[in-house]
Short mmCIF file of C-alpha atoms in Angstrom, two decimals:
data_model
loop_
_atom_site.label_atom_id
_atom_site.label_comp_id
_atom_site.label_asym_id
_atom_site.label_seq_id
_atom_site.Cartn_x
_atom_site.Cartn_y
_atom_site.Cartn_z
CA UNK A 1271 -5.03 -8.66 11.93
CA UNK A 1272 -2.64 -5.77 11.24
CA UNK A 1273 -4.07 -3.46 13.99
CA UNK A 1274 -5.93 -1.37 11.43
CA UNK A 1275 -9.44 -1.64 10.96
CA UNK A 1276 -11.60 0.01 8.36
CA UNK A 1277 -15.42 0.32 8.17
CA UNK A 1278 -17.58 -0.22 6.36
CA UNK A 1279 -15.77 -2.87 3.80
CA UNK A 1280 -17.94 -2.17 1.26
CA UNK A 1281 -19.97 0.90 0.39
CA UNK A 1282 -22.27 1.83 -2.90
CA UNK A 1283 -23.18 5.47 -3.02
CA UNK A 1284 -25.03 7.48 -5.49
CA UNK A 1285 -23.52 10.42 -6.67
CA UNK A 1286 -25.44 12.95 -4.36
CA UNK A 1287 -25.08 10.79 -1.11
CA UNK A 1288 -22.96 12.21 1.68
CA UNK A 1289 -21.02 8.97 3.54
CA UNK A 1290 -17.83 8.52 5.55
CA UNK A 1291 -15.05 6.17 5.58
CA UNK A 1292 -14.11 5.15 8.90
CA UNK A 1293 -10.29 3.99 10.09
CA UNK A 1294 -8.89 2.97 13.62
CA UNK A 1295 -5.54 1.98 14.65
CA UNK A 1296 -4.67 0.25 17.67
CA UNK A 1297 -0.55 0.30 17.43
CA UNK A 1298 0.05 3.53 19.10
CA UNK A 1299 1.54 4.68 15.96
CA UNK A 1300 1.32 8.92 15.08
CA UNK A 1301 1.13 8.95 11.49
CA UNK A 1302 -1.88 7.89 9.46
CA UNK A 1303 -2.58 7.81 5.74
CA UNK A 1304 -5.39 7.66 2.89
CA UNK A 1305 -4.28 5.81 -0.15
CA UNK A 1306 -6.83 5.37 -3.49
CA UNK A 1307 -6.45 1.83 -5.43
CA UNK A 1308 -7.83 1.50 -8.44
CA UNK A 1309 -7.74 -1.52 -11.05
CA UNK A 1310 -4.35 -1.04 -13.23
CA UNK A 1311 -3.15 1.84 -11.11
CA UNK A 1312 -0.12 2.13 -8.66
CA UNK A 1313 -1.35 2.89 -4.91
CA UNK A 1314 -2.02 6.76 -4.94
CA UNK A 1315 -1.20 8.52 -1.99
CA UNK A 1316 -4.34 10.87 -0.76
CA UNK A 1317 -3.70 12.22 2.63
CA UNK A 1318 -1.34 12.09 5.16
CA UNK A 1319 -1.68 12.93 8.86
CA UNK A 1320 1.32 13.11 11.58
CA UNK A 1321 0.11 13.84 15.23
CA UNK A 1322 -3.22 15.00 13.78
CA UNK A 1323 -1.95 17.63 11.81
CA UNK A 1324 -2.51 16.99 7.73
CA UNK A 1325 0.97 16.81 6.52
CA UNK A 1326 0.16 16.12 3.02
CA UNK A 1327 -2.66 16.64 0.51
CA UNK A 1328 -1.73 15.13 -2.76
CA UNK A 1329 -4.25 17.27 -5.07
CA UNK A 1330 -7.09 15.61 -3.80
CA UNK A 1331 -10.45 17.00 -5.07
CA UNK A 1332 -12.20 18.57 -2.44
CA UNK A 1333 -15.10 16.18 -2.68
CA UNK A 1334 -13.12 13.93 -0.32
CA UNK A 1335 -12.51 15.55 2.93
CA UNK A 1336 -10.23 14.04 5.75
CA UNK A 1337 -10.59 14.30 9.49
CA UNK A 1338 -8.25 13.17 11.98
CA UNK A 1339 -9.61 13.85 15.56
CA UNK A 1340 -6.91 12.06 17.18
CA UNK A 1341 -3.91 10.02 16.10
CA UNK A 1342 -5.76 6.53 16.33
CA UNK A 1343 -8.99 7.63 14.19
CA UNK A 1344 -8.92 8.94 10.69
CA UNK A 1345 -11.95 9.53 8.63
CA UNK A 1346 -12.79 10.26 4.85
CA UNK A 1347 -15.75 12.01 4.12
CA UNK A 1348 -17.43 11.47 0.47
CA UNK A 1349 -19.61 13.90 -0.87
CA UNK A 1350 -21.07 14.06 -4.59
CA UNK A 1351 -18.41 11.75 -5.81
CA UNK A 1352 -18.09 10.79 -9.29
CA UNK A 1353 -18.26 7.09 -10.68
CA UNK A 1354 -14.47 7.54 -11.45
CA UNK A 1355 -14.00 7.72 -7.65
CA UNK A 1356 -15.08 3.96 -7.37
CA UNK A 1357 -11.96 2.26 -5.82
CA UNK A 1358 -10.56 0.48 -2.76
CA UNK A 1359 -9.49 3.03 -0.45
CA UNK A 1360 -6.87 1.94 2.18
CA UNK A 1361 -6.04 3.33 5.38
CA UNK A 1362 -2.58 2.62 6.68
CA UNK A 1363 -0.63 3.78 9.70
CA UNK A 1364 3.09 4.39 9.83
CA UNK A 1365 5.62 2.80 12.52
CA UNK A 1366 7.84 5.36 14.33
CA UNK A 1367 11.09 3.49 12.81
CA UNK A 1368 12.97 5.48 10.44
CA UNK A 1369 12.14 3.12 7.69
CA UNK A 1370 8.29 3.68 7.83
CA UNK A 1371 6.69 0.68 7.48
CA UNK A 1372 3.15 1.10 6.87
CA UNK A 1373 0.19 -1.06 8.18
CA UNK A 1374 -2.66 -1.31 6.17
CA UNK A 1375 -6.35 -2.05 6.91
CA UNK A 1376 -8.22 -4.30 4.84
CA UNK A 1377 -9.95 -1.49 2.89
CA UNK A 1378 -13.09 0.00 2.29
CA UNK A 1379 -14.19 -0.67 -1.03
CA UNK A 1380 -16.19 2.10 -2.53
CA UNK A 1381 -18.49 1.88 -5.55
CA UNK A 1382 -20.05 5.09 -6.90
CA UNK A 1383 -23.47 4.72 -9.02
CA UNK B 346 9.02 12.73 -7.82
CA UNK B 347 10.48 9.18 -7.27
CA UNK B 348 9.31 6.63 -9.29
CA UNK B 349 9.40 2.69 -9.12
CA UNK B 350 8.68 0.75 -11.72
CA UNK B 351 8.08 -3.15 -11.17
CA UNK B 352 8.30 -5.81 -13.69
CA UNK B 353 6.72 -8.36 -14.76
CA UNK B 354 3.17 -6.60 -14.28
CA UNK B 355 1.59 -10.10 -14.63
CA UNK B 356 2.86 -13.59 -14.03
CA UNK B 357 0.91 -16.77 -14.49
CA UNK B 358 3.26 -19.86 -13.32
CA UNK B 359 2.87 -23.29 -12.34
CA UNK B 360 3.08 -24.54 -8.93
CA UNK B 361 6.63 -25.90 -8.11
CA UNK B 362 8.03 -22.90 -10.76
CA UNK B 363 10.80 -20.51 -9.44
CA UNK B 364 10.30 -16.65 -10.51
CA UNK B 365 11.92 -13.38 -9.84
CA UNK B 366 10.12 -9.86 -9.84
CA UNK B 367 11.76 -6.75 -10.10
CA UNK B 368 11.61 -3.11 -8.60
CA UNK B 369 13.81 -0.36 -10.48
CA UNK B 370 14.24 3.17 -10.07
CA UNK B 371 16.50 5.99 -11.20
CA UNK B 372 16.31 7.45 -7.58
CA UNK B 373 18.17 6.35 -4.61
CA UNK B 374 16.00 5.23 -1.36
CA UNK B 375 17.08 5.05 1.96
CA UNK B 376 15.34 1.65 2.40
CA UNK B 377 12.74 -0.50 0.37
CA UNK B 378 10.00 -2.41 1.40
CA UNK B 379 7.88 -5.50 -0.26
CA UNK B 380 4.26 -6.01 0.35
CA UNK B 381 1.75 -8.61 -0.55
CA UNK B 382 -1.69 -8.01 -1.03
CA UNK B 383 -4.19 -10.84 -1.20
CA UNK B 384 -7.35 -10.38 -2.81
CA UNK B 385 -9.86 -8.41 -0.75
CA UNK B 386 -7.37 -7.36 1.91
CA UNK B 387 -4.96 -4.82 2.42
CA UNK B 388 -0.99 -4.83 1.61
CA UNK B 389 0.93 -6.73 4.19
CA UNK B 390 4.63 -5.81 4.96
CA UNK B 391 7.13 -8.70 4.14
CA UNK B 392 10.37 -7.12 4.50
CA UNK B 393 12.38 -4.18 4.66
CA UNK B 394 15.87 -3.62 2.92
CA UNK B 395 18.32 -0.99 4.15
CA UNK B 396 21.73 -1.60 3.04
CA UNK B 397 23.16 -1.57 -0.32
CA UNK B 398 23.49 -5.32 -1.31
CA UNK B 399 21.43 -6.62 1.41
CA UNK B 400 19.98 -9.98 1.39
CA UNK B 401 17.02 -11.24 3.20
CA UNK B 402 15.45 -14.77 3.17
CA UNK B 403 11.66 -15.21 4.35
CA UNK B 404 11.25 -19.06 3.97
CA UNK B 405 11.12 -19.55 -0.07
CA UNK B 406 11.19 -15.36 -0.48
CA UNK B 407 14.44 -14.02 -1.01
CA UNK B 408 14.77 -10.35 -1.32
CA UNK B 409 18.14 -8.60 -2.41
CA UNK B 410 18.64 -4.54 -2.34
CA UNK B 411 20.50 -3.17 -5.16
CA UNK B 412 24.28 -1.79 -4.20
CA UNK B 413 23.27 1.39 -5.10
CA UNK B 414 20.05 1.41 -3.47
CA UNK B 415 17.91 1.93 -6.50
CA UNK B 416 16.60 -1.34 -7.08
CA UNK B 417 15.41 -4.52 -5.54
CA UNK B 418 14.50 -8.02 -6.52
CA UNK B 419 12.15 -10.82 -4.82
CA UNK B 420 12.88 -14.06 -5.79
CA UNK B 421 10.49 -17.34 -5.07
CA UNK B 422 11.47 -20.58 -5.00
CA UNK B 423 9.43 -23.46 -5.59
CA UNK B 424 6.15 -21.23 -5.93
CA UNK B 425 2.73 -22.56 -3.99
CA UNK B 426 -0.57 -21.29 -4.82
CA UNK B 427 -0.55 -19.75 -1.60
CA UNK B 428 2.15 -17.34 -3.09
CA UNK B 429 -0.71 -16.02 -5.41
CA UNK B 430 -1.24 -12.10 -4.56
CA UNK B 431 -0.16 -8.33 -5.64
CA UNK B 432 3.52 -7.84 -4.84
CA UNK B 433 4.39 -4.16 -4.10
CA UNK B 434 7.79 -2.38 -3.58
CA UNK B 435 7.72 0.63 -1.85
CA UNK B 436 10.91 3.08 -1.47
CA UNK B 437 11.23 5.06 1.47
CA UNK B 438 12.86 8.78 1.64
CA UNK B 439 15.81 9.72 3.93
CA UNK B 440 13.08 10.29 6.72
CA UNK B 441 11.23 7.61 6.36
CA UNK B 442 8.12 9.66 6.03
CA UNK B 443 7.12 8.84 2.47
CA UNK B 444 6.76 5.78 0.53
CA UNK B 445 6.59 5.22 -3.32
CA UNK B 446 5.09 2.68 -4.53
CA UNK B 447 5.68 0.61 -7.45
CA UNK B 448 2.94 -0.57 -9.98
CA UNK B 449 2.91 -3.85 -8.63
CA UNK B 450 3.12 -7.32 -9.91
CA UNK B 451 0.30 -9.62 -10.02
CA UNK B 452 1.14 -13.43 -9.53
CA UNK B 453 -0.85 -16.04 -9.96
CA UNK B 454 0.32 -19.66 -8.80
CA UNK B 455 -1.68 -22.44 -10.61
CA UNK B 456 -1.69 -25.99 -8.98
#
């Protein structure tokens, strides 16, 4: 138990569907991240939120839309995805220490048909 | 862009063997972290090293940060099947805001 909870753990969706991934952290951190993890690729940073404000958008296609209503919750809204978007999507919160350790959720495994 | 290269990418060994995983960069990092990710889970922080030349031990795992803070190594003594997983290194910038992740080393320890 890392203090970061992601739902759903598994999601299968068609290319025309709209779905959302949810992340909640109980660690009192102020920064939250979305990462994409594909097979045989390094972790790809997608979005960073600090104090509910988006501070990083790593050239992510607009079919991925993040939302951060407060420092404890982070969403990733998905629409008209492509099969190549199938991956493990990881949410993380960052400690307030200068070394910036990340605490990850267990991930949401997404399959786009 | 700061890049971190990990080697080897894959490692399959027998229980009881020793191994070393490397994490190299041409960039200087203010700190470096090691994570382990087991199948079906998210990465979990193992250790953070901050000072050049620093050595930290976590049971059978020994982590070292290079003197110039550009590289790091993870040495596992007498590996066990429970050590199986993906080992990721990540370097932090001066503000600790951004982490650059290496490509990972996938370790399998056979009983």
